[in-house]
Amino acid sequence: MVASAGDRALTYEDLMKFRQIEDSSISAGGVWIAYALVPDRGDGEVVVRSTATDTEYRIERGAKPVISSDGLWAAAEITPTLEEREQAKDAEKDDKPRKGLSLVDLKTGHEERIDEVESFAFAEGGRWLAFKRYEAKDEGETEEPDTEGEEENEDKQKLGTAVEIRRLGGGGTVIENVASFAMAEHGAYLAYAVSAPAGEGNGVFVVDLSGEEPATSNLHGQARGSYSHLSWARKADHLAFAASIFDDEGEGGDAEIWVWAGQEPSAVVTAADAPEGFAVPSANELEWSRDGARRFCGFSYVGGAEAEDDSSGSGSGSGSDEDEKPFDPYDFDAILEGRGVDVWHWNDPRIISNQKERWEEHEKNRVYRAVIHLDDRAVVPLATLDLPEVFPTDNSSFALAGSDLPYLREITWDGTYGDVFVVNLRTGKQHPVVERLSVGWRGSSASLSPDGRSVLFYQAGDWHLWSVETSEAVNLTAALEVPFANEDHDYPMD
C-alpha cells in the first residue's frame, strides 16, 4: 500500500510524544473532571474540564490532580522539566530538582504556583488546603565545632519541615518542624507529627478544621519522641500512629501502636503483645479495615539474631602512634582493608544476587502481620515465619495468606508458585486452601469472597471454589466445554 501525498512514516519521536491519560478523577458533584496527559518522554500537563460547559483549564507540567470535595478548587503537582530531570540523573538527593504545587480557582481560572512543595491534601469540605515544604537544601560544607553527647544526637535526628494550612479564599497558619501529616478522609481533621531540634516538642497533634479557626489538640508527646505512620480510617474518625524514641543514631526504636477515636488516645499494641522472639518496630505497616473496626500492624522477628561483632578491625586504630608508622607496602591489614566476601551455599533457596536484592527491598524491614480488634482491644498475630504473607482485608472474620517458601529454589529457574491459606482473624488459626498454586497468591489466581466464606482460585485450567466451612474445593468449570486458560498467553507454565 502506497502512502498518499503528504503522509509520512511514523517515527520513534512520534511514539515518544504520544500521551496517555493518568490519575483521572471526577468531582463529588460530577461538575468537573481532571486528568494528567503524560507523554512517553517529555513534559506532561493536567487538564481540568467542566462537564456542563466548554470551560477548561490546563496546568503546565502538572501531575496527579485532585479536586476539592466542594468542587471549587483543583490542585496538582508541578513536576520539574524533562531537561532538569535528565541533567540531575546522577545528582545527590539534595541537588535533584523538586516538585511544586499548582492551585487553581475553578470559579475564575486563576492559578497560583508554589515552589518547593513535597506533598499536599485538601480537607473534607474543601475549605482548607495543607501542603508540606521540602527540607532546606545543604548550601555547602561548613566547619562546625566538635560536639558531644546530646548535641551530637540532635544532628542525627531527622527534623521536620514547615506545613502551611491555608484557608482557601484567604488566611491560614504555618506549623514548623512537621515530620509528616495526614488529612482525614472522613471529617475535617489534619494530623501531624513534630520532629523538632533537640527533640523538644516532639509529638502527634490533631487540628480540627470544621470551625472558623483551626483548633489543635496534642495527642501524644515526649522528648526525642519518634512518630510515624499517621493514618486515618476511611469510614471513621479514627487515627493510628506508631510512637517510639529516637536512639543515638537518630532511628526510631521499638514502638507502640496508638489509636485515637475522638477521646483520649490509647496504646493498643505494646511490646507485651508481641509473640516470643518478636518486637513492635517503628518501621511498621499500618492499615485500617474500611469500617475502622480493625487495625492491621506488624511484628518484626528478633529472636535468634546474632549480635554484631564489633571486635573486628582491632589493631587498626587511628591514633597518633599509627600515623607515625613508616609506610609498609606489604602491610596485609592495609591491603585487605575494606575488602569483603559473599558466602553462600549451593543449597541456598535463592542465588546470592537475588538474596541481596530481596534483603534490601523486602527482608530487612519485614514485618509479620497482626490485627487489632478495636471493640475488645484484642491483638491477634496472623503471620508466622512459615507463613510470612497475610493480606489486610475488609472481611471481619478471615484474611487471605500465602507462602512461597517451599518453592524458592524452584522459582529461581521455573515459574512462580505458592501455597494459599485462610487465617482466622479472631484466633490466628491457619487453614490450608491449595498447595503449589501456579503464579502464587499475589496475582488474580486466588481471592477471598467478601463474606469470607470461600476462596476462588485458578489451577490447571479450571476455576475452583474452596469452602471455609467444609475445607473442600469444588471444580466450577470442569463440565463446561469452553477453555478458561488464556490461550494467547504463551509463557510456559502448568
Tab-separated table of N, CA and C in Angstrom, residues 314-459:
chain	number	residue	atom	x	y	z
A	314	SER	N	40.186	-4.558	65.263
A	314	SER	CA	41.043	-4.128	66.351
A	314	SER	C	42.486	-4.231	65.899
A	315	GLY	N	43.280	-3.277	66.299
A	315	GLY	CA	44.670	-3.287	65.842
A	315	GLY	C	44.879	-2.371	64.663
A	316	SER	N	43.789	-1.754	64.169
A	316	SER	CA	43.940	-0.781	63.076
A	316	SER	C	43.321	0.529	63.499
A	317	GLY	N	43.785	1.026	64.626
A	317	GLY	CA	43.226	2.249	65.180
A	317	GLY	C	43.640	3.451	64.385
A	318	SER	N	43.196	4.616	64.866
A	318	SER	CA	43.505	5.854	64.144
A	318	SER	C	44.270	6.820	65.024
A	319	GLY	N	44.966	6.285	66.034
A	319	GLY	CA	45.705	7.149	66.947
A	319	GLY	C	46.951	7.717	66.300
A	320	SER	N	47.609	8.591	67.048
A	320	SER	CA	48.778	9.269	66.515
A	320	SER	C	49.961	8.327	66.342
A	321	ASP	N	50.034	7.247	67.202
A	321	ASP	CA	51.150	6.306	67.077
A	321	ASP	C	51.164	5.644	65.710
A	322	GLU	N	49.951	5.233	65.235
A	322	GLU	CA	49.886	4.559	63.942
A	322	GLU	C	50.192	5.535	62.817
A	323	ASP	N	49.767	6.799	62.996
A	323	ASP	CA	50.035	7.791	61.962
A	323	ASP	C	51.540	7.984	61.758
A	324	GLU	N	52.325	7.701	62.808
A	324	GLU	CA	53.759	7.923	62.722
A	324	GLU	C	54.502	6.713	62.162
A	325	LYS	N	53.793	5.564	61.957
A	325	LYS	CA	54.451	4.381	61.425
A	325	LYS	C	54.909	4.638	59.991
A	326	PRO	N	56.054	4.119	59.633
A	326	PRO	CA	56.513	4.280	58.234
A	326	PRO	C	55.660	3.439	57.298
A	327	PHE	N	55.582	3.861	56.053
A	327	PHE	CA	54.785	3.144	55.064
A	327	PHE	C	55.354	1.747	54.834
A	328	ASP	N	54.479	0.738	54.867
A	328	ASP	CA	54.870	-0.647	54.632
A	328	ASP	C	54.060	-1.174	53.450
A	329	PRO	N	54.664	-1.378	52.290
A	329	PRO	CA	53.909	-1.849	51.112
A	329	PRO	C	53.393	-3.265	51.267
A	330	TYR	N	53.840	-3.992	52.297
A	330	TYR	CA	53.419	-5.381	52.487
A	330	TYR	C	52.561	-5.548	53.739
A	331	ASP	N	51.987	-4.445	54.194
A	331	ASP	CA	51.089	-4.477	55.362
A	331	ASP	C	49.763	-5.092	54.926
A	332	PHE	N	49.530	-6.382	55.280
A	332	PHE	CA	48.340	-7.083	54.806
A	332	PHE	C	47.054	-6.463	55.366
A	333	ASP	N	47.096	-5.925	56.580
A	333	ASP	CA	45.897	-5.279	57.125
A	333	ASP	C	45.491	-4.091	56.268
A	334	ALA	N	46.470	-3.331	55.821
A	334	ALA	CA	46.168	-2.175	54.974
A	334	ALA	C	45.709	-2.623	53.584
A	335	ILE	N	46.342	-3.692	53.058
A	335	ILE	CA	45.986	-4.175	51.719
A	335	ILE	C	44.546	-4.690	51.699
A	336	LEU	N	44.150	-5.401	52.753
A	336	LEU	CA	42.824	-6.038	52.784
A	336	LEU	C	41.747	-5.153	53.394
A	337	GLU	N	42.106	-3.952	53.824
A	337	GLU	CA	41.120	-3.069	54.432
A	337	GLU	C	39.998	-2.749	53.440
A	338	GLY	N	38.779	-2.925	53.886
A	338	GLY	CA	37.631	-2.639	53.041
A	338	GLY	C	37.240	-3.760	52.109
A	339	ARG	N	38.005	-4.858	52.096
A	339	ARG	CA	37.644	-5.987	51.239
A	339	ARG	C	36.546	-6.801	51.911
A	340	GLY	N	35.755	-7.473	51.116
A	340	GLY	CA	34.685	-8.307	51.654
A	340	GLY	C	34.516	-9.552	50.810
A	341	VAL	N	33.691	-10.440	51.274
A	341	VAL	CA	33.427	-11.676	50.550
A	341	VAL	C	31.981	-12.078	50.784
A	342	ASP	N	31.345	-12.594	49.749
A	342	ASP	CA	29.996	-13.129	49.865
A	342	ASP	C	30.086	-14.631	50.096
A	343	VAL	N	29.464	-15.094	51.169
A	343	VAL	CA	29.468	-16.517	51.485
A	343	VAL	C	28.084	-17.072	51.193
A	344	TRP	N	28.026	-18.091	50.365
A	344	TRP	CA	26.743	-18.692	50.052
A	344	TRP	C	26.921	-20.194	49.901
A	345	HIS	N	25.801	-20.889	49.977
A	345	HIS	CA	25.799	-22.341	49.944
A	345	HIS	C	25.123	-22.802	48.665
A	346	TRP	N	25.558	-23.933	48.135
A	346	TRP	CA	24.973	-24.415	46.884
A	346	TRP	C	23.487	-24.718	47.034
A	347	ASN	N	23.063	-24.960	48.278
A	347	ASN	CA	21.660	-25.319	48.510
A	347	ASN	C	20.838	-24.153	49.035
A	348	ASP	N	21.360	-22.920	48.904
A	348	ASP	CA	20.586	-21.746	49.319
A	348	ASP	C	19.283	-21.683	48.525
A	349	PRO	N	18.200	-21.213	49.155
A	349	PRO	CA	16.930	-21.133	48.427
A	349	PRO	C	16.947	-20.097	47.305
A	350	ARG	N	17.789	-19.081	47.412
A	350	ARG	CA	17.900	-18.076	46.350
A	350	ARG	C	19.371	-17.881	46.013
A	351	ILE	N	19.657	-17.539	44.758
A	351	ILE	CA	21.029	-17.219	44.380
A	351	ILE	C	21.448	-15.941	45.087
A	352	ILE	N	22.748	-15.752	45.239
A	352	ILE	CA	23.256	-14.688	46.103
A	352	ILE	C	22.818	-13.299	45.640
A	353	SER	N	22.789	-13.060	44.338
A	353	SER	CA	22.375	-11.735	43.852
A	353	SER	C	20.927	-11.454	44.215
A	354	ASN	N	20.082	-12.468	44.129
A	354	ASN	CA	18.678	-12.305	44.490
A	354	ASN	C	18.520	-12.132	45.993
A	355	GLN	N	19.365	-12.825	46.778
A	355	GLN	CA	19.329	-12.658	48.226
A	355	GLN	C	19.611	-11.210	48.611
A	356	LYS	N	20.608	-10.621	47.971
A	356	LYS	CA	20.961	-9.229	48.272
A	356	LYS	C	19.804	-8.284	47.945
A	357	GLU	N	19.237	-8.461	46.771
A	357	GLU	CA	18.135	-7.603	46.350
A	357	GLU	C	16.931	-7.765	47.277
A	358	ARG	N	16.586	-9.011	47.583
A	358	ARG	CA	15.447	-9.273	48.457
A	358	ARG	C	15.677	-8.710	49.853
A	359	TRP	N	16.908	-8.786	50.330
A	359	TRP	CA	17.198	-8.289	51.662
A	359	TRP	C	16.917	-6.791	51.750
A	360	GLU	N	17.413	-6.032	50.806
A	360	GLU	CA	17.234	-4.582	50.856
A	360	GLU	C	15.783	-4.183	50.619
A	361	GLU	N	15.103	-4.858	49.710
A	361	GLU	CA	13.767	-4.430	49.307
A	361	GLU	C	12.650	-5.043	50.140
A	362	HIS	N	12.887	-6.232	50.713
A	362	HIS	CA	11.778	-6.928	51.370
A	362	HIS	C	12.097	-7.433	52.778
A	363	GLU	N	13.261	-8.050	52.954
A	363	GLU	CA	13.501	-8.781	54.190
A	363	GLU	C	14.063	-7.930	55.319
A	364	LYS	N	14.807	-6.893	54.997
A	364	LYS	CA	15.482	-6.090	56.015
A	364	LYS	C	14.488	-5.518	57.017
A	365	ASN	N	13.387	-5.005	56.547
A	365	ASN	CA	12.374	-4.413	57.420
A	365	ASN	C	11.059	-5.186	57.362
A	366	ARG	N	11.155	-6.498	57.128
A	366	ARG	CA	9.934	-7.306	57.049
A	366	ARG	C	9.181	-7.290	58.371
A	367	VAL	N	7.873	-7.149	58.270
A	367	VAL	CA	7.015	-7.278	59.440
A	367	VAL	C	6.019	-8.403	59.193
A	368	TYR	N	5.618	-9.046	60.270
A	368	TYR	CA	4.693	-10.166	60.219
A	368	TYR	C	3.345	-9.672	60.743
A	369	ARG	N	2.353	-9.757	59.872
A	369	ARG	CA	1.071	-9.090	60.088
A	369	ARG	C	0.344	-9.589	61.336
A	370	ALA	N	-0.294	-8.634	62.023
A	370	ALA	CA	-1.195	-8.917	63.136
A	370	ALA	C	-2.406	-8.012	62.981
A	371	VAL	N	-3.466	-8.297	63.728
A	371	VAL	CA	-4.680	-7.479	63.651
A	371	VAL	C	-5.093	-7.048	65.049
A	372	ILE	N	-5.571	-5.819	65.146
A	372	ILE	CA	-6.092	-5.277	66.402
A	372	ILE	C	-7.597	-5.112	66.241
A	373	HIS	N	-8.374	-5.761	67.102
A	373	HIS	CA	-9.826	-5.598	67.114
A	373	HIS	C	-10.154	-4.493	68.112
A	374	LEU	N	-10.649	-3.372	67.613
A	374	LEU	CA	-10.839	-2.214	68.486
A	374	LEU	C	-12.004	-2.385	69.453
A	375	ASP	N	-12.929	-3.321	69.188
A	375	ASP	CA	-14.056	-3.480	70.099
A	375	ASP	C	-13.621	-4.025	71.457
A	376	ASP	N	-12.671	-4.949	71.472
A	376	ASP	CA	-12.198	-5.502	72.748
A	376	ASP	C	-10.688	-5.364	72.921
A	377	ARG	N	-10.018	-4.619	71.982
A	377	ARG	CA	-8.578	-4.380	72.018
A	377	ARG	C	-7.764	-5.668	71.956
A	378	ALA	N	-8.328	-6.731	71.397
A	378	ALA	CA	-7.582	-7.980	71.237
A	378	ALA	C	-6.567	-7.831	70.110
A	379	VAL	N	-5.338	-8.287	70.364
A	379	VAL	CA	-4.271	-8.281	69.361
A	379	VAL	C	-3.987	-9.726	68.964
A	380	VAL	N	-4.178	-10.046	67.683
A	380	VAL	CA	-4.043	-11.421	67.210
A	380	VAL	C	-2.926	-11.490	66.170
A	381	PRO	N	-1.790	-12.162	66.480
A	381	PRO	CA	-0.769	-12.372	65.450
A	381	PRO	C	-1.316	-13.280	64.346
A	382	LEU	N	-1.063	-12.918	63.107
A	382	LEU	CA	-1.588	-13.665	61.963
A	382	LEU	C	-0.480	-14.348	61.168
A	383	ALA	N	0.551	-13.611	60.806
A	383	ALA	CA	1.647	-14.166	60.024
A	383	ALA	C	2.657	-14.848	60.948
A	384	THR	N	3.356	-15.819	60.407
A	384	THR	CA	4.404	-16.534	61.134
A	384	THR	C	5.632	-16.651	60.240
A	385	LEU	N	6.707	-17.208	60.796
A	385	LEU	CA	7.913	-17.393	59.990
A	385	LEU	C	7.663	-18.325	58.821
A	386	ASP	N	6.760	-19.297	58.994
A	386	ASP	CA	6.448	-20.237	57.916
A	386	ASP	C	5.363	-19.722	56.979
A	387	LEU	N	4.595	-18.733	57.433
A	387	LEU	CA	3.534	-18.134	56.619
A	387	LEU	C	3.695	-16.617	56.704
A	388	PRO	N	4.655	-16.065	55.955
A	388	PRO	CA	5.033	-14.664	56.154
A	388	PRO	C	4.085	-13.636	55.555
A	389	GLU	N	3.234	-14.041	54.615
A	389	GLU	CA	2.403	-13.061	53.915
A	389	GLU	C	0.935	-13.229	54.306
A	390	VAL	N	0.396	-12.226	54.989
A	390	VAL	CA	-1.036	-12.170	55.294
A	390	VAL	C	-1.525	-10.806	54.830
A	391	PHE	N	-2.611	-10.788	54.069
A	391	PHE	CA	-3.033	-9.566	53.410
A	391	PHE	C	-4.202	-8.915	54.154
A	392	PRO	N	-4.095	-7.599	54.415
A	392	PRO	CA	-5.202	-6.898	55.070
A	392	PRO	C	-6.497	-7.072	54.293
A	393	THR	N	-7.602	-7.112	55.015
A	393	THR	CA	-8.889	-7.385	54.392
A	393	THR	C	-9.971	-6.564	55.060
A	394	ASP	N	-11.041	-6.318	54.337
A	394	ASP	CA	-12.214	-5.667	54.925
A	394	ASP	C	-13.173	-6.688	55.527
A	395	ASN	N	-12.893	-7.970	55.306
A	395	ASN	CA	-13.707	-9.020	55.902
A	395	ASN	C	-13.450	-9.065	57.401
A	396	SER	N	-14.471	-9.310	58.184
A	396	SER	CA	-14.340	-9.266	59.638
A	396	SER	C	-13.890	-10.584	60.248
A	397	SER	N	-13.825	-11.657	59.457
A	397	SER	CA	-13.546	-12.973	60.027
A	397	SER	C	-12.250	-13.608	59.536
A	398	PHE	N	-11.927	-13.446	58.250
A	398	PHE	CA	-10.785	-14.160	57.689
A	398	PHE	C	-9.952	-13.238	56.799
A	399	ALA	N	-8.695	-13.640	56.618
A	399	ALA	CA	-7.787	-12.960	55.693
A	399	ALA	C	-7.100	-14.004	54.828
A	400	LEU	N	-6.777	-13.623	53.607
A	400	LEU	CA	-6.044	-14.494	52.699
A	400	LEU	C	-4.552	-14.405	53.025
A	401	ALA	N	-3.864	-15.539	52.937
A	401	ALA	CA	-2.435	-15.583	53.243
A	401	ALA	C	-1.734	-16.514	52.272
A	402	GLY	N	-0.419	-16.415	52.206
A	402	GLY	CA	0.319	-17.269	51.287
A	402	GLY	C	1.779	-17.386	51.649
A	403	SER	N	2.413	-18.406	51.106
A	403	SER	CA	3.843	-18.624	51.313
A	403	SER	C	4.445	-19.283	50.080
A	404	ASP	N	5.582	-18.733	49.650
A	404	ASP	CA	6.325	-19.370	48.557
A	404	ASP	C	7.602	-20.019	49.072
A	405	LEU	N	7.767	-20.109	50.386
A	405	LEU	CA	8.996	-20.637	50.971
A	405	LEU	C	9.345	-22.052	50.493
A	406	PRO	N	8.371	-22.971	50.320
A	406	PRO	CA	8.752	-24.312	49.861
A	406	PRO	C	9.267	-24.365	48.425
A	407	TYR	N	9.123	-23.273	47.673
A	407	TYR	CA	9.415	-23.318	46.244
A	407	TYR	C	10.491	-22.322	45.818
A	408	LEU	N	11.240	-21.761	46.763
A	408	LEU	CA	12.164	-20.682	46.421
A	408	LEU	C	13.228	-21.121	45.418
A	409	ARG	N	13.821	-22.288	45.623
A	409	ARG	CA	14.844	-22.746	44.672
A	409	ARG	C	14.230	-22.997	43.301
A	410	GLU	N	13.032	-23.565	43.284
A	410	GLU	CA	12.358	-23.859	42.022
A	410	GLU	C	11.972	-22.575	41.285
A	411	ILE	N	11.575	-21.566	42.043
A	411	ILE	CA	11.176	-20.292	41.441
A	411	ILE	C	12.353	-19.638	40.718
A	412	THR	N	13.557	-19.889	41.185
A	412	THR	CA	14.741	-19.284	40.562
A	412	THR	C	14.832	-19.610	39.078
A	413	TRP	N	14.477	-20.837	38.711
A	413	TRP	CA	14.621	-21.237	37.303
A	413	TRP	C	13.308	-21.614	36.631
A	414	ASP	N	12.214	-21.709	37.418
A	414	ASP	CA	10.924	-22.094	36.848
A	414	ASP	C	9.928	-20.953	37.070
A	415	GLY	N	8.646	-21.280	37.082
A	415	GLY	CA	7.619	-20.271	37.292
A	415	GLY	C	7.495	-19.862	38.749
A	416	THR	N	6.417	-19.173	39.063
A	416	THR	CA	6.145	-18.702	40.417
A	416	THR	C	5.061	-19.572	41.044
A	417	TYR	N	5.328	-20.066	42.244
A	417	TYR	CA	4.389	-20.947	42.929
A	417	TYR	C	4.204	-20.478	44.369
A	418	GLY	N	3.086	-20.878	44.949
A	418	GLY	CA	2.838	-20.551	46.343
A	418	GLY	C	1.717	-21.376	46.913
A	419	ASP	N	1.730	-21.556	48.240
A	419	ASP	CA	0.641	-22.210	48.958
A	419	ASP	C	-0.292	-21.137	49.495
A	420	VAL	N	-1.584	-21.375	49.391
A	420	VAL	CA	-2.595	-20.399	49.801
A	420	VAL	C	-3.277	-20.878	51.077
A	421	PHE	N	-3.494	-19.947	51.997
A	421	PHE	CA	-4.151	-20.227	53.268
A	421	PHE	C	-5.230	-19.187	53.530
A	422	VAL	N	-6.123	-19.524	54.455
A	422	VAL	CA	-7.049	-18.565	55.046
A	422	VAL	C	-6.743	-18.526	56.542
A	423	VAL	N	-6.651	-17.328	57.113
A	423	VAL	CA	-6.309	-17.174	58.525
A	423	VAL	C	-7.489	-16.548	59.263
A	424	ASN	N	-7.864	-17.150	60.384
A	424	ASN	CA	-8.951	-16.645	61.218
A	424	ASN	C	-8.478	-15.400	61.965
A	425	LEU	N	-9.187	-14.291	61.800
A	425	LEU	CA	-8.771	-13.028	62.400
A	425	LEU	C	-8.968	-12.993	63.907
A	426	ARG	N	-9.773	-13.880	64.456
A	426	ARG	CA	-10.005	-13.907	65.905
A	426	ARG	C	-9.057	-14.854	66.626
A	427	THR	N	-8.666	-15.938	65.972
A	427	THR	CA	-7.831	-16.941	66.628
A	427	THR	C	-6.430	-17.048	66.046
A	428	GLY	N	-6.237	-16.575	64.827
A	428	GLY	CA	-4.961	-16.726	64.154
A	428	GLY	C	-4.758	-18.104	63.548
A	429	LYS	N	-5.765	-18.961	63.627
A	429	LYS	CA	-5.637	-20.312	63.090
A	429	LYS	C	-5.533	-20.263	61.570
A	430	GLN	N	-4.624	-21.106	61.039
A	430	GLN	CA	-4.372	-21.150	59.596
A	430	GLN	C	-5.088	-22.346	58.976
A	431	HIS	N	-5.785	-22.099	57.882
A	431	HIS	CA	-6.492	-23.151	57.157
A	431	HIS	C	-5.881	-23.274	55.762
A	432	PRO	N	-5.202	-24.386	55.438
A	432	PRO	CA	-4.635	-24.545	54.091
A	432	PRO	C	-5.731	-24.668	53.047
A	433	VAL	N	-5.570	-23.956	51.935
A	433	VAL	CA	-6.558	-23.951	50.853
A	433	VAL	C	-6.066	-24.775	49.668
A	434	VAL	N	-4.895	-24.439	49.136
A	434	VAL	CA	-4.359	-25.140	47.968
A	434	VAL	C	-2.840	-25.040	47.987
A	435	GLU	N	-2.167	-26.105	47.567
A	435	GLU	CA	-0.721	-26.122	47.518
A	435	GLU	C	-0.216	-25.908	46.094
A	436	ARG	N	0.954	-25.341	46.017
A	436	ARG	CA	1.673	-25.142	44.744
A	436	ARG	C	0.790	-24.509	43.664
A	437	LEU	N	0.155	-23.450	44.056
A	437	LEU	CA	-0.684	-22.717	43.105
A	437	LEU	C	0.218	-21.959	42.141
A	438	SER	N	0.037	-22.193	40.871
A	438	SER	CA	0.838	-21.518	39.866
A	438	SER	C	0.546	-20.021	39.891
A	439	VAL	N	1.596	-19.219	39.747
A	439	VAL	CA	1.540	-17.756	39.831
A	439	VAL	C	1.361	-17.307	41.281
A	440	GLY	N	1.238	-18.267	42.205
A	440	GLY	CA	1.151	-17.910	43.612
A	440	GLY	C	-0.157	-17.249	43.960
A	441	TRP	N	-0.151	-16.452	45.005
A	441	TRP	CA	-1.364	-15.829	45.538
A	441	TRP	C	-1.380	-14.328	45.282
A	442	ARG	N	-0.286	-13.787	44.717
A	442	ARG	CA	-0.185	-12.336	44.618
A	442	ARG	C	-0.983	-11.770	43.446
A	443	GLY	N	-1.239	-12.571	42.428
A	443	GLY	CA	-1.969	-12.062	41.284
A	443	GLY	C	-3.456	-12.310	41.425
A	444	SER	N	-4.102	-12.612	40.317
A	444	SER	CA	-5.548	-12.846	40.316
A	444	SER	C	-5.873	-14.328	40.449
A	445	SER	N	-4.883	-15.159	40.805
A	445	SER	CA	-5.125	-16.595	40.861
A	445	SER	C	-5.957	-17.018	42.058
A	446	ALA	N	-5.989	-16.215	43.113
A	446	ALA	CA	-6.763	-16.560	44.310
A	446	ALA	C	-7.354	-15.304	44.920
A	447	SER	N	-8.598	-15.408	45.395
A	447	SER	CA	-9.248	-14.259	46.039
A	447	SER	C	-10.238	-14.748	47.079
A	448	LEU	N	-10.381	-13.962	48.132
A	448	LEU	CA	-11.308	-14.273	49.222
A	448	LEU	C	-12.640	-13.598	48.944
A	449	SER	N	-13.741	-14.318	49.149
A	449	SER	CA	-15.066	-13.735	48.921
A	449	SER	C	-15.327	-12.631	49.952
A	450	PRO	N	-16.157	-11.649	49.626
A	450	PRO	CA	-16.425	-10.552	50.567
A	450	PRO	C	-16.965	-11.013	51.916
A	451	ASP	N	-17.719	-12.123	51.935
A	451	ASP	CA	-18.261	-12.603	53.215
A	451	ASP	C	-17.288	-13.536	53.938
A	452	GLY	N	-16.141	-13.822	53.326
A	452	GLY	CA	-15.139	-14.651	53.968
A	452	GLY	C	-15.476	-16.125	54.041
A	453	ARG	N	-16.462	-16.567	53.309
A	453	ARG	CA	-16.888	-17.970	53.401
A	453	ARG	C	-16.203	-18.872	52.387
A	454	SER	N	-15.540	-18.309	51.392
A	454	SER	CA	-14.939	-19.150	50.357
A	454	SER	C	-13.771	-18.444	49.689
A	455	VAL	N	-12.935	-19.253	49.022
A	455	VAL	CA	-11.800	-18.746	48.265
A	455	VAL	C	-11.924	-19.258	46.830
A	456	LEU	N	-11.805	-18.351	45.887
A	456	LEU	CA	-11.831	-18.705	44.473
A	456	LEU	C	-10.394	-18.741	43.969
A	457	PHE	N	-10.001	-19.837	43.302
A	457	PHE	CA	-8.649	-19.897	42.764
A	457	PHE	C	-8.646	-20.625	41.424
A	458	TYR	N	-7.629	-20.299	40.613
A	458	TYR	CA	-7.471	-20.869	39.276
A	458	TYR	C	-6.284	-21.815	39.283
A	459	GLN	N	-6.504	-23.038	38.831
A	459	GLN	CA	-5.427	-24.025	38.802
A	459	GLN	C	-5.684	-25.046	37.700
